[in-house]
Amino acid sequence: MSEVARQAGVHQTTVSLALRNDPRLPAGTRRRVRALARQMGYRPDPVLSALNIYRSSRGDAGARLPIAFITRSRPRRWDSTFYSDDQFLRGARRAADRLGYRLVLFQAGNGAGEGPRLSRILRSRGIGGVVVAGLDNSLRSLDMAWEHFCAVCIESQHLALPLTRVGNNQTGVTRAAVRRAAGLGYRRIGLAVGEVEEVSLGKAFSAGYWAEVHEIPGLVAVPPLLMHAGGAAQALGEWIGAHRVDAVLSNWNLPDTIRSLGYRVPRDIGVATLDHNPSRGATAGMRQSHDLVGERALEALSVLMKTNQRGPMRLPGTTLIDGVWKDGPELVRRRAGARSK
């Protein structure tokens, strides 16, 4: 490194910062020093690099590096509506404590200026690591000054952010639910999900449904129902009747709604959740690992921060976490000859 510094006419510290792509140096200086290092055949010592990472992870708890955790705007008190968000944060905090970071919570509104606003706040506070966590579909863009941050995104596919992404495997979750319902004897399995979530997740639920329905002989392909907050019950009733659905898979809390339409659950129609919420809804269905998603996101960000990989990724990678099925009373083995009304 000292020879690179001599050839470049800069201090050895400048070389160290340039090789770590530290934004405190002008971009031109970083490019020039890195190009010279490559030309001279410089390679960092992996043992020393590992030692530096080890030392940085054992910093004093009172001086932990802050990481921004940006989530959707919400009421002061979180309730079961934000169960997944709560679990993302829980997992991220667990990983932050283990890795020696301090998590700072920020909320993103839905205005067009949210990106610049958050960028100014984070830079003024010296925060260089960011987790963008499950932002609302009504936020159409998040134009932050990414070149100043190491950043990871949790889901929020609708924003098309050029960042490393971690999320639940919604396609795999849906496929597993279809397989289990089919294994219990249901043949007209329908998918009813919120349109906002479906768009935000890049149509992952529908992709899983169509893929699995076409894999299992004897299943009837039912067009998925995309639900809105207003008029969901009426649309659901018409959809069930038109397609003679005998099992409904949904990320919404639907058992009581289906009962209000005059159906018996599970005698007339089986119901299973694609995202179990302990405080409401069906118990039969998929348990998504939201806390593990938050934990993995923080771990991925830690790697980016320790290697100083800032800015948008040319080819962002994605990590998907599978869910686990659990049987419940709303979806039981189908009786031979049973029909929806």
PDB file of C-alpha atoms in Angstrom, residues 16-311:
ATOM      1  CA  SER A  16      -6.725   2.997   2.140  1.00  0.00           C
ATOM      2  CA  LEU A  17      -9.846   5.160   1.799  1.00  0.00           C
ATOM      3  CA  ALA A  18      -9.784   4.944  -2.004  1.00  0.00           C
ATOM      4  CA  LEU A  19      -9.503   1.155  -1.982  1.00  0.00           C
ATOM      5  CA  ARG A  20     -12.551   1.028   0.291  1.00  0.00           C
ATOM      6  CA  ASN A  21     -14.383   3.420  -2.062  1.00  0.00           C
ATOM      7  CA  ASP A  22     -14.925   5.806   0.838  1.00  0.00           C
ATOM      8  CA  PRO A  23     -17.116   8.761  -0.283  1.00  0.00           C
ATOM      9  CA  ARG A  24     -15.092  11.167   1.850  1.00  0.00           C
ATOM     10  CA  LEU A  25     -12.638  11.216  -1.058  1.00  0.00           C
ATOM     11  CA  PRO A  26     -13.542  12.869  -4.374  1.00  0.00           C
ATOM     12  CA  ALA A  27     -14.770  10.322  -6.930  1.00  0.00           C
ATOM     13  CA  GLY A  28     -11.912  11.227  -9.294  1.00  0.00           C
ATOM     14  CA  THR A  29      -9.286  10.530  -6.627  1.00  0.00           C
ATOM     15  CA  ARG A  30     -10.859   7.178  -5.810  1.00  0.00           C
ATOM     16  CA  ARG A  31     -10.914   6.131  -9.449  1.00  0.00           C
ATOM     17  CA  ARG A  32      -7.323   7.234 -10.056  1.00  0.00           C
ATOM     18  CA  VAL A  33      -5.893   5.483  -6.989  1.00  0.00           C
ATOM     19  CA  ARG A  34      -7.876   2.289  -7.575  1.00  0.00           C
ATOM     20  CA  ALA A  35      -6.805   2.147 -11.216  1.00  0.00           C
ATOM     21  CA  LEU A  36      -3.152   2.614 -10.220  1.00  0.00           C
ATOM     22  CA  ALA A  37      -3.443  -0.095  -7.566  1.00  0.00           C
ATOM     23  CA  ARG A  38      -4.843  -2.530 -10.141  1.00  0.00           C
ATOM     24  CA  GLN A  39      -2.080  -1.605 -12.599  1.00  0.00           C
ATOM     25  CA  MET A  40       0.568  -2.247  -9.936  1.00  0.00           C
ATOM     26  CA  GLY A  41      -1.016  -5.597  -9.036  1.00  0.00           C
ATOM     27  CA  TYR A  42      -1.898  -4.581  -5.479  1.00  0.00           C
ATOM     28  CA  ARG A  43      -4.044  -7.072  -3.576  1.00  0.00           C
ATOM     29  CA  PRO A  44      -5.308  -6.542  -0.009  1.00  0.00           C
ATOM     30  CA  ASP A  45      -4.127  -8.995   2.639  1.00  0.00           C
ATOM     31  CA  PRO A  46      -7.184 -11.185   3.405  1.00  0.00           C
ATOM     32  CA  VAL A  47      -5.919 -11.953   6.921  1.00  0.00           C
ATOM     33  CA  LEU A  48      -5.604  -8.251   7.798  1.00  0.00           C
ATOM     34  CA  SER A  49      -8.988  -7.533   6.229  1.00  0.00           C
ATOM     35  CA  ALA A  50     -10.594 -10.243   8.338  1.00  0.00           C
ATOM     36  CA  LEU A  51      -8.878  -8.853  11.450  1.00  0.00           C
ATOM     37  CA  ASN A  52     -10.232  -5.358  10.747  1.00  0.00           C
ATOM     38  CA  ILE A  53     -13.759  -6.731  10.310  1.00  0.00           C
ATOM     39  CA  TYR A  54     -13.406  -8.655  13.586  1.00  0.00           C
ATOM     40  CA  ARG A  55     -12.208  -5.554  15.431  1.00  0.00           C
ATOM     41  CA  SER A  56     -15.010  -3.378  14.018  1.00  0.00           C
ATOM     42  CA  SER A  57     -17.635  -5.909  15.127  1.00  0.00           C
ATOM     43  CA  ARG A  58     -16.382  -5.733  18.733  1.00  0.00           C
ATOM     44  CA  GLY A  59     -16.686  -1.992  19.159  1.00  0.00           C
ATOM     45  CA  ASP A  60     -17.807  -0.535  22.479  1.00  0.00           C
ATOM     46  CA  ALA A  61     -21.602  -0.752  22.868  1.00  0.00           C
ATOM     47  CA  GLY A  62     -21.743   2.942  23.693  1.00  0.00           C
ATOM     48  CA  ALA A  63     -20.213   3.851  20.333  1.00  0.00           C
ATOM     49  CA  ARG A  64     -22.137   1.533  18.036  1.00  0.00           C
ATOM     50  CA  LEU A  65     -22.513   2.625  14.423  1.00  0.00           C
ATOM     51  CA  PRO A  66     -26.069   3.753  13.660  1.00  0.00           C
ATOM     52  CA  ILE A  67     -28.136   2.115  10.911  1.00  0.00           C
ATOM     53  CA  ALA A  68     -31.331   3.686   9.564  1.00  0.00           C
ATOM     54  CA  PHE A  69     -34.381   1.420   9.431  1.00  0.00           C
ATOM     55  CA  ILE A  70     -36.867   3.138   7.107  1.00  0.00           C
ATOM     56  CA  THR A  71     -40.437   1.877   7.320  1.00  0.00           C
ATOM     57  CA  ARG A  72     -43.826   3.055   6.144  1.00  0.00           C
ATOM     58  CA  SER A  73     -45.588   5.879   7.964  1.00  0.00           C
ATOM     59  CA  ARG A  74     -48.042   4.581  10.555  1.00  0.00           C
ATOM     60  CA  PRO A  75     -50.045   5.579  13.640  1.00  0.00           C
ATOM     61  CA  ARG A  76     -48.159   6.133  16.891  1.00  0.00           C
ATOM     62  CA  ARG A  77     -49.291   2.757  18.237  1.00  0.00           C
ATOM     63  CA  TRP A  78     -48.542  -0.232  16.010  1.00  0.00           C
ATOM     64  CA  ASP A  79     -51.335  -2.795  15.863  1.00  0.00           C
ATOM     65  CA  SER A  80     -51.867  -6.145  14.160  1.00  0.00           C
ATOM     66  CA  THR A  81     -52.237  -4.384  10.791  1.00  0.00           C
ATOM     67  CA  PHE A  82     -48.471  -3.904  10.857  1.00  0.00           C
ATOM     68  CA  TYR A  83     -47.567  -7.353  12.134  1.00  0.00           C
ATOM     69  CA  SER A  84     -45.013  -8.058   9.377  1.00  0.00           C
ATOM     70  CA  ASP A  85     -43.394  -4.635   9.816  1.00  0.00           C
ATOM     71  CA  ASP A  86     -43.087  -5.252  13.551  1.00  0.00           C
ATOM     72  CA  GLN A  87     -41.425  -8.599  12.899  1.00  0.00           C
ATOM     73  CA  PHE A  88     -39.031  -7.159  10.293  1.00  0.00           C
ATOM     74  CA  LEU A  89     -37.927  -4.623  12.897  1.00  0.00           C
ATOM     75  CA  ARG A  90     -37.673  -7.244  15.643  1.00  0.00           C
ATOM     76  CA  GLY A  91     -35.346  -9.412  13.553  1.00  0.00           C
ATOM     77  CA  ALA A  92     -33.251  -6.463  12.415  1.00  0.00           C
ATOM     78  CA  ARG A  93     -32.786  -5.292  16.012  1.00  0.00           C
ATOM     79  CA  ARG A  94     -31.727  -8.773  17.058  1.00  0.00           C
ATOM     80  CA  ALA A  95     -29.067  -8.870  14.337  1.00  0.00           C
ATOM     81  CA  ALA A  96     -27.966  -5.289  15.053  1.00  0.00           C
ATOM     82  CA  ASP A  97     -27.382  -6.113  18.724  1.00  0.00           C
ATOM     83  CA  ARG A  98     -25.424  -9.222  17.782  1.00  0.00           C
ATOM     84  CA  LEU A  99     -23.273  -7.444  15.179  1.00  0.00           C
ATOM     85  CA  GLY A 100     -22.601  -4.298  17.186  1.00  0.00           C
ATOM     86  CA  TYR A 101     -24.842  -1.723  15.466  1.00  0.00           C
ATOM     87  CA  ARG A 102     -27.525   0.643  16.714  1.00  0.00           C
ATOM     88  CA  LEU A 103     -30.828   0.709  14.810  1.00  0.00           C
ATOM     89  CA  VAL A 104     -32.535   4.099  14.331  1.00  0.00           C
ATOM     90  CA  LEU A 105     -36.171   4.067  13.154  1.00  0.00           C
ATOM     91  CA  PHE A 106     -37.383   6.476  10.447  1.00  0.00           C
ATOM     92  CA  GLN A 107     -40.788   6.666   8.759  1.00  0.00           C
ATOM     93  CA  ALA A 108     -41.242   7.411   5.066  1.00  0.00           C
ATOM     94  CA  GLY A 109     -44.294   9.405   4.049  1.00  0.00           C
ATOM     95  CA  ASN A 110     -45.873   9.164   0.612  1.00  0.00           C
ATOM     96  CA  GLY A 111     -44.728  12.485  -0.843  1.00  0.00           C
ATOM     97  CA  ALA A 112     -42.462  12.826  -3.871  1.00  0.00           C
ATOM     98  CA  GLY A 113     -39.800  14.569  -1.772  1.00  0.00           C
ATOM     99  CA  GLU A 114     -39.314  11.757   0.752  1.00  0.00           C
ATOM    100  CA  GLY A 115     -36.064  10.500  -0.786  1.00  0.00           C
ATOM    101  CA  PRO A 116     -34.221  13.857  -0.691  1.00  0.00           C
ATOM    102  CA  ARG A 117     -35.641  14.611   2.773  1.00  0.00           C
ATOM    103  CA  LEU A 118     -34.436  11.334   4.249  1.00  0.00           C
ATOM    104  CA  SER A 119     -31.061  11.654   2.512  1.00  0.00           C
ATOM    105  CA  ARG A 120     -30.482  15.060   4.120  1.00  0.00           C
ATOM    106  CA  ILE A 121     -31.458  13.810   7.569  1.00  0.00           C
ATOM    107  CA  LEU A 122     -29.310  10.680   7.431  1.00  0.00           C
ATOM    108  CA  ARG A 123     -26.238  12.482   6.087  1.00  0.00           C
ATOM    109  CA  SER A 124     -26.568  15.208   8.721  1.00  0.00           C
ATOM    110  CA  ARG A 125     -26.568  12.497  11.404  1.00  0.00           C
ATOM    111  CA  GLY A 126     -23.631  10.628   9.918  1.00  0.00           C
ATOM    112  CA  ILE A 127     -25.664   7.500   9.128  1.00  0.00           C
ATOM    113  CA  GLY A 128     -24.183   5.513   6.253  1.00  0.00           C
ATOM    114  CA  GLY A 129     -26.168   2.251   6.474  1.00  0.00           C
ATOM    115  CA  VAL A 130     -29.831   1.961   5.447  1.00  0.00           C
ATOM    116  CA  VAL A 131     -32.483  -0.763   5.532  1.00  0.00           C
ATOM    117  CA  VAL A 132     -35.574   0.134   3.475  1.00  0.00           C
ATOM    118  CA  ALA A 133     -38.319  -2.026   4.981  1.00  0.00           C
ATOM    119  CA  GLY A 134     -41.627  -2.883   3.304  1.00  0.00           C
ATOM    120  CA  LEU A 135     -42.719   0.574   2.173  1.00  0.00           C
ATOM    121  CA  ASP A 136     -46.321   1.282   1.233  1.00  0.00           C
ATOM    122  CA  ASN A 137     -47.504   0.847  -2.343  1.00  0.00           C
ATOM    123  CA  SER A 138     -48.781   4.442  -2.371  1.00  0.00           C
ATOM    124  CA  LEU A 139     -45.161   5.632  -2.293  1.00  0.00           C
ATOM    125  CA  ARG A 140     -44.247   5.622  -5.967  1.00  0.00           C
ATOM    126  CA  SER A 141     -40.514   6.352  -5.700  1.00  0.00           C
ATOM    127  CA  LEU A 142     -37.734   6.768  -3.156  1.00  0.00           C
ATOM    128  CA  ASP A 143     -35.053   8.830  -4.881  1.00  0.00           C
ATOM    129  CA  MET A 144     -32.429   8.929  -2.170  1.00  0.00           C
ATOM    130  CA  ALA A 145     -28.799   9.895  -2.781  1.00  0.00           C
ATOM    131  CA  TRP A 146     -27.836   6.220  -2.789  1.00  0.00           C
ATOM    132  CA  GLU A 147     -24.200   6.924  -3.672  1.00  0.00           C
ATOM    133  CA  HIS A 148     -23.720   8.035  -0.056  1.00  0.00           C
ATOM    134  CA  PHE A 149     -25.204   4.914   1.542  1.00  0.00           C
ATOM    135  CA  CYS A 150     -24.742   1.189   1.918  1.00  0.00           C
ATOM    136  CA  ALA A 151     -28.319  -0.010   1.559  1.00  0.00           C
ATOM    137  CA  VAL A 152     -30.518  -3.109   1.569  1.00  0.00           C
ATOM    138  CA  CYS A 153     -34.222  -3.332   0.754  1.00  0.00           C
ATOM    139  CA  ILE A 154     -36.860  -5.569   2.361  1.00  0.00           C
ATOM    140  CA  GLU A 155     -39.491  -6.435  -0.256  1.00  0.00           C
ATOM    141  CA  SER A 156     -41.058  -3.218  -1.742  1.00  0.00           C
ATOM    142  CA  GLN A 157     -40.605  -4.519  -5.291  1.00  0.00           C
ATOM    143  CA  HIS A 158     -42.921  -1.792  -6.622  1.00  0.00           C
ATOM    144  CA  LEU A 159     -40.166   0.783  -6.036  1.00  0.00           C
ATOM    145  CA  ALA A 160     -37.696  -1.094  -8.284  1.00  0.00           C
ATOM    146  CA  LEU A 161     -34.778   0.060  -6.132  1.00  0.00           C
ATOM    147  CA  PRO A 162     -31.342  -1.030  -7.435  1.00  0.00           C
ATOM    148  CA  LEU A 163     -30.416  -2.512  -4.056  1.00  0.00           C
ATOM    149  CA  THR A 164     -29.673  -5.882  -2.522  1.00  0.00           C
ATOM    150  CA  ARG A 165     -33.074  -7.286  -1.549  1.00  0.00           C
ATOM    151  CA  VAL A 166     -34.278  -9.656   1.173  1.00  0.00           C
ATOM    152  CA  GLY A 167     -37.855 -10.879   1.423  1.00  0.00           C
ATOM    153  CA  ASN A 168     -40.285 -13.671   2.072  1.00  0.00           C
ATOM    154  CA  ASN A 169     -40.586 -16.228  -0.698  1.00  0.00           C
ATOM    155  CA  GLN A 170     -44.206 -15.347  -1.487  1.00  0.00           C
ATOM    156  CA  THR A 171     -44.216 -17.442  -4.646  1.00  0.00           C
ATOM    157  CA  GLY A 172     -42.947 -20.464  -2.717  1.00  0.00           C
ATOM    158  CA  VAL A 173     -45.381 -19.767   0.134  1.00  0.00           C
ATOM    159  CA  THR A 174     -48.332 -19.813  -2.278  1.00  0.00           C
ATOM    160  CA  ARG A 175     -47.126 -22.957  -4.017  1.00  0.00           C
ATOM    161  CA  ALA A 176     -46.790 -24.761  -0.687  1.00  0.00           C
ATOM    162  CA  ALA A 177     -50.328 -23.718   0.329  1.00  0.00           C
ATOM    163  CA  VAL A 178     -51.807 -24.925  -2.974  1.00  0.00           C
ATOM    164  CA  ARG A 179     -50.006 -28.271  -2.578  1.00  0.00           C
ATOM    165  CA  ARG A 180     -51.311 -28.763   0.954  1.00  0.00           C
ATOM    166  CA  ALA A 181     -54.896 -27.853   0.012  1.00  0.00           C
ATOM    167  CA  ALA A 182     -54.736 -30.240  -2.942  1.00  0.00           C
ATOM    168  CA  GLY A 183     -53.355 -32.940  -0.660  1.00  0.00           C
ATOM    169  CA  LEU A 184     -56.398 -32.489   1.589  1.00  0.00           C
ATOM    170  CA  GLY A 185     -58.714 -33.176  -1.340  1.00  0.00           C
ATOM    171  CA  TYR A 186     -59.671 -29.681  -2.555  1.00  0.00           C
ATOM    172  CA  ARG A 187     -59.891 -29.268  -6.332  1.00  0.00           C
ATOM    173  CA  ARG A 188     -61.258 -25.777  -6.950  1.00  0.00           C
ATOM    174  CA  ILE A 189     -58.684 -23.849  -4.952  1.00  0.00           C
ATOM    175  CA  GLY A 190     -58.902 -20.082  -5.329  1.00  0.00           C
ATOM    176  CA  LEU A 191     -56.404 -17.311  -4.543  1.00  0.00           C
ATOM    177  CA  ALA A 192     -57.841 -14.086  -3.075  1.00  0.00           C
ATOM    178  CA  VAL A 193     -55.217 -11.488  -2.148  1.00  0.00           C
ATOM    179  CA  GLY A 194     -55.031  -7.739  -1.663  1.00  0.00           C
ATOM    180  CA  GLU A 195     -54.212  -5.897  -4.857  1.00  0.00           C
ATOM    181  CA  VAL A 196     -51.930  -3.465  -3.025  1.00  0.00           C
ATOM    182  CA  GLU A 197     -49.813  -6.301  -1.631  1.00  0.00           C
ATOM    183  CA  GLU A 198     -49.815  -8.184  -4.929  1.00  0.00           C
ATOM    184  CA  VAL A 199     -48.462  -5.150  -6.786  1.00  0.00           C
ATOM    185  CA  SER A 200     -45.962  -4.313  -4.041  1.00  0.00           C
ATOM    186  CA  LEU A 201     -44.583  -7.875  -4.148  1.00  0.00           C
ATOM    187  CA  GLY A 202     -44.261  -8.051  -7.919  1.00  0.00           C
ATOM    188  CA  LYS A 203     -47.297 -10.383  -8.391  1.00  0.00           C
ATOM    189  CA  ALA A 204     -45.535 -13.125  -6.459  1.00  0.00           C
ATOM    190  CA  PHE A 205     -48.738 -14.667  -5.066  1.00  0.00           C
ATOM    191  CA  SER A 206     -50.299 -15.096  -8.513  1.00  0.00           C
ATOM    192  CA  ALA A 207     -47.071 -16.451  -9.959  1.00  0.00           C
ATOM    193  CA  GLY A 208     -46.948 -19.152  -7.296  1.00  0.00           C
ATOM    194  CA  TYR A 209     -50.625 -19.991  -7.722  1.00  0.00           C
ATOM    195  CA  TRP A 210     -50.509 -20.437 -11.497  1.00  0.00           C
ATOM    196  CA  ALA A 211     -47.277 -22.421 -11.368  1.00  0.00           C
ATOM    197  CA  GLU A 212     -48.561 -24.907  -8.796  1.00  0.00           C
ATOM    198  CA  VAL A 213     -52.090 -25.304 -10.160  1.00  0.00           C
ATOM    199  CA  HIS A 214     -50.664 -26.337 -13.519  1.00  0.00           C
ATOM    200  CA  GLU A 215     -48.305 -28.813 -11.837  1.00  0.00           C
ATOM    201  CA  ILE A 216     -50.998 -30.820 -10.010  1.00  0.00           C
ATOM    202  CA  PRO A 217     -53.324 -33.010 -12.121  1.00  0.00           C
ATOM    203  CA  GLY A 218     -57.037 -32.561 -11.487  1.00  0.00           C
ATOM    204  CA  LEU A 219     -56.946 -29.011 -10.128  1.00  0.00           C
ATOM    205  CA  VAL A 220     -59.250 -26.411 -11.675  1.00  0.00           C
ATOM    206  CA  ALA A 221     -57.478 -23.133 -12.437  1.00  0.00           C
ATOM    207  CA  VAL A 222     -59.531 -20.331 -10.857  1.00  0.00           C
ATOM    208  CA  PRO A 223     -58.687 -16.737 -11.870  1.00  0.00           C
ATOM    209  CA  PRO A 224     -57.176 -15.027  -8.787  1.00  0.00           C
ATOM    210  CA  LEU A 225     -59.254 -12.368  -7.068  1.00  0.00           C
ATOM    211  CA  LEU A 226     -57.471  -9.093  -6.292  1.00  0.00           C
ATOM    212  CA  MET A 227     -59.301  -7.419  -3.423  1.00  0.00           C
ATOM    213  CA  HIS A 228     -59.721  -3.788  -2.418  1.00  0.00           C
ATOM    214  CA  ALA A 229     -60.631  -2.475   1.020  1.00  0.00           C
ATOM    215  CA  GLY A 230     -64.018  -1.255  -0.181  1.00  0.00           C
ATOM    216  CA  GLY A 231     -66.446  -3.865  -1.496  1.00  0.00           C
ATOM    217  CA  ALA A 232     -64.235  -6.884  -0.807  1.00  0.00           C
ATOM    218  CA  ALA A 233     -67.049  -8.986   0.658  1.00  0.00           C
ATOM    219  CA  GLN A 234     -69.350  -8.561  -2.335  1.00  0.00           C
ATOM    220  CA  ALA A 235     -66.550  -9.261  -4.808  1.00  0.00           C
ATOM    221  CA  LEU A 236     -65.524 -12.319  -2.808  1.00  0.00           C
ATOM    222  CA  GLY A 237     -69.062 -13.726  -2.775  1.00  0.00           C
ATOM    223  CA  GLU A 238     -69.512 -13.245  -6.520  1.00  0.00           C
ATOM    224  CA  TRP A 239     -66.126 -14.820  -7.229  1.00  0.00           C
ATOM    225  CA  ILE A 240     -66.787 -17.877  -5.042  1.00  0.00           C
ATOM    226  CA  GLY A 241     -70.166 -18.422  -6.663  1.00  0.00           C
ATOM    227  CA  ALA A 242     -68.984 -17.941 -10.233  1.00  0.00           C
ATOM    228  CA  HIS A 243     -66.088 -20.408  -9.911  1.00  0.00           C
ATOM    229  CA  ARG A 244     -67.558 -22.818  -7.315  1.00  0.00           C
ATOM    230  CA  VAL A 245     -64.472 -22.346  -5.163  1.00  0.00           C
ATOM    231  CA  ASP A 246     -64.052 -24.997  -2.468  1.00  0.00           C
ATOM    232  CA  ALA A 247     -60.944 -23.557  -0.758  1.00  0.00           C
ATOM    233  CA  VAL A 248     -59.715 -19.982  -0.449  1.00  0.00           C
ATOM    234  CA  LEU A 249     -56.067 -19.049   0.074  1.00  0.00           C
ATOM    235  CA  SER A 250     -55.521 -15.452   1.141  1.00  0.00           C
ATOM    236  CA  ASN A 251     -53.180 -13.028   2.848  1.00  0.00           C
ATOM    237  CA  TRP A 252     -56.259 -11.265   4.288  1.00  0.00           C
ATOM    238  CA  ASN A 253     -58.379 -12.244   7.305  1.00  0.00           C
ATOM    239  CA  LEU A 254     -61.292 -13.930   5.500  1.00  0.00           C
ATOM    240  CA  PRO A 255     -62.923 -16.678   7.644  1.00  0.00           C
ATOM    241  CA  ASP A 256     -65.520 -14.363   9.206  1.00  0.00           C
ATOM    242  CA  THR A 257     -66.197 -12.634   5.882  1.00  0.00           C
ATOM    243  CA  ILE A 258     -66.864 -15.980   4.197  1.00  0.00           C
ATOM    244  CA  ARG A 259     -69.152 -17.026   7.049  1.00  0.00           C
ATOM    245  CA  SER A 260     -71.071 -13.743   6.664  1.00  0.00           C
ATOM    246  CA  LEU A 261     -71.760 -14.769   3.051  1.00  0.00           C
ATOM    247  CA  GLY A 262     -73.606 -17.839   4.322  1.00  0.00           C
ATOM    248  CA  TYR A 263     -70.889 -20.459   3.935  1.00  0.00           C
ATOM    249  CA  ARG A 264     -69.787 -22.840   6.656  1.00  0.00           C
ATOM    250  CA  VAL A 265     -66.030 -22.970   7.265  1.00  0.00           C
ATOM    251  CA  PRO A 266     -64.638 -25.540   6.625  1.00  0.00           C
ATOM    252  CA  ARG A 267     -67.674 -27.674   5.767  1.00  0.00           C
ATOM    253  CA  ASP A 268     -68.650 -25.681   2.660  1.00  0.00           C
ATOM    254  CA  ILE A 269     -65.381 -23.866   1.994  1.00  0.00           C
ATOM    255  CA  GLY A 270     -61.924 -24.365   3.422  1.00  0.00           C
ATOM    256  CA  VAL A 271     -59.831 -21.298   4.241  1.00  0.00           C
ATOM    257  CA  ALA A 272     -56.090 -20.970   4.710  1.00  0.00           C
ATOM    258  CA  THR A 273     -53.851 -17.975   5.275  1.00  0.00           C
ATOM    259  CA  LEU A 274     -50.740 -17.179   3.281  1.00  0.00           C
ATOM    260  CA  ASP A 275     -49.399 -15.022   6.107  1.00  0.00           C
ATOM    261  CA  HIS A 276     -50.450 -16.091   9.597  1.00  0.00           C
ATOM    262  CA  ASN A 277     -51.083 -13.279  12.059  1.00  0.00           C
ATOM    263  CA  PRO A 278     -51.285 -14.612  15.648  1.00  0.00           C
ATOM    264  CA  SER A 279     -53.896 -12.030  16.640  1.00  0.00           C
ATOM    265  CA  ARG A 280     -56.488 -12.673  13.926  1.00  0.00           C
ATOM    266  CA  GLY A 281     -57.537 -14.698  10.911  1.00  0.00           C
ATOM    267  CA  ALA A 282     -57.175 -18.379  10.040  1.00  0.00           C
ATOM    268  CA  THR A 283     -54.754 -20.587  11.932  1.00  0.00           C
ATOM    269  CA  ALA A 284     -54.461 -23.016   9.013  1.00  0.00           C
ATOM    270  CA  GLY A 285     -51.827 -21.876   6.563  1.00  0.00           C
ATOM    271  CA  MET A 286     -48.342 -20.511   6.093  1.00  0.00           C
ATOM    272  CA  ARG A 287     -46.118 -19.041   8.774  1.00  0.00           C
ATOM    273  CA  GLN A 288     -43.879 -16.490   7.101  1.00  0.00           C
ATOM    274  CA  SER A 289     -40.545 -15.770   8.774  1.00  0.00           C
ATOM    275  CA  HIS A 290     -40.714 -11.968   8.852  1.00  0.00           C
ATOM    276  CA  ASP A 291     -38.281 -11.709  11.764  1.00  0.00           C
ATOM    277  CA  LEU A 292     -35.729 -13.837   9.910  1.00  0.00           C
ATOM    278  CA  VAL A 293     -36.121 -11.578   6.866  1.00  0.00           C
ATOM    279  CA  GLY A 294     -35.241  -8.574   9.044  1.00  0.00           C
ATOM    280  CA  GLU A 295     -32.289 -10.417  10.525  1.00  0.00           C
ATOM    281  CA  ARG A 296     -30.917 -11.473   7.125  1.00  0.00           C
ATOM    282  CA  ALA A 297     -31.335  -7.939   5.783  1.00  0.00           C
ATOM    283  CA  LEU A 298     -29.246  -6.518   8.601  1.00  0.00           C
ATOM    284  CA  GLU A 299     -26.582  -9.181   8.074  1.00  0.00           C
ATOM    285  CA  ALA A 300     -26.416  -8.377   4.350  1.00  0.00           C
ATOM    286  CA  LEU A 301     -26.101  -4.672   5.129  1.00  0.00           C
ATOM    287  CA  SER A 302     -23.304  -5.383   7.608  1.00  0.00           C
ATOM    288  CA  VAL A 303     -21.271  -7.025   4.835  1.00  0.00           C
ATOM    289  CA  LEU A 304     -21.825  -4.027   2.535  1.00  0.00           C
ATOM    290  CA  MET A 305     -20.782  -1.605   5.271  1.00  0.00           C
ATOM    291  CA  LYS A 306     -17.649  -3.514   6.209  1.00  0.00           C
ATOM    292  CA  THR A 307     -16.581  -3.661   2.548  1.00  0.00           C
ATOM    293  CA  ASN A 308     -17.821  -0.096   1.946  1.00  0.00           C
ATOM    294  CA  GLN A 309     -20.041  -0.987  -0.996  1.00  0.00           C
ATOM    295  CA  ARG A 310     -22.112   2.157  -1.425  1.00  0.00           C
ATOM    296  CA  GLY A 311     -24.598   3.197  -4.029  1.00  0.00           C
TER     297      GLY A 311
END
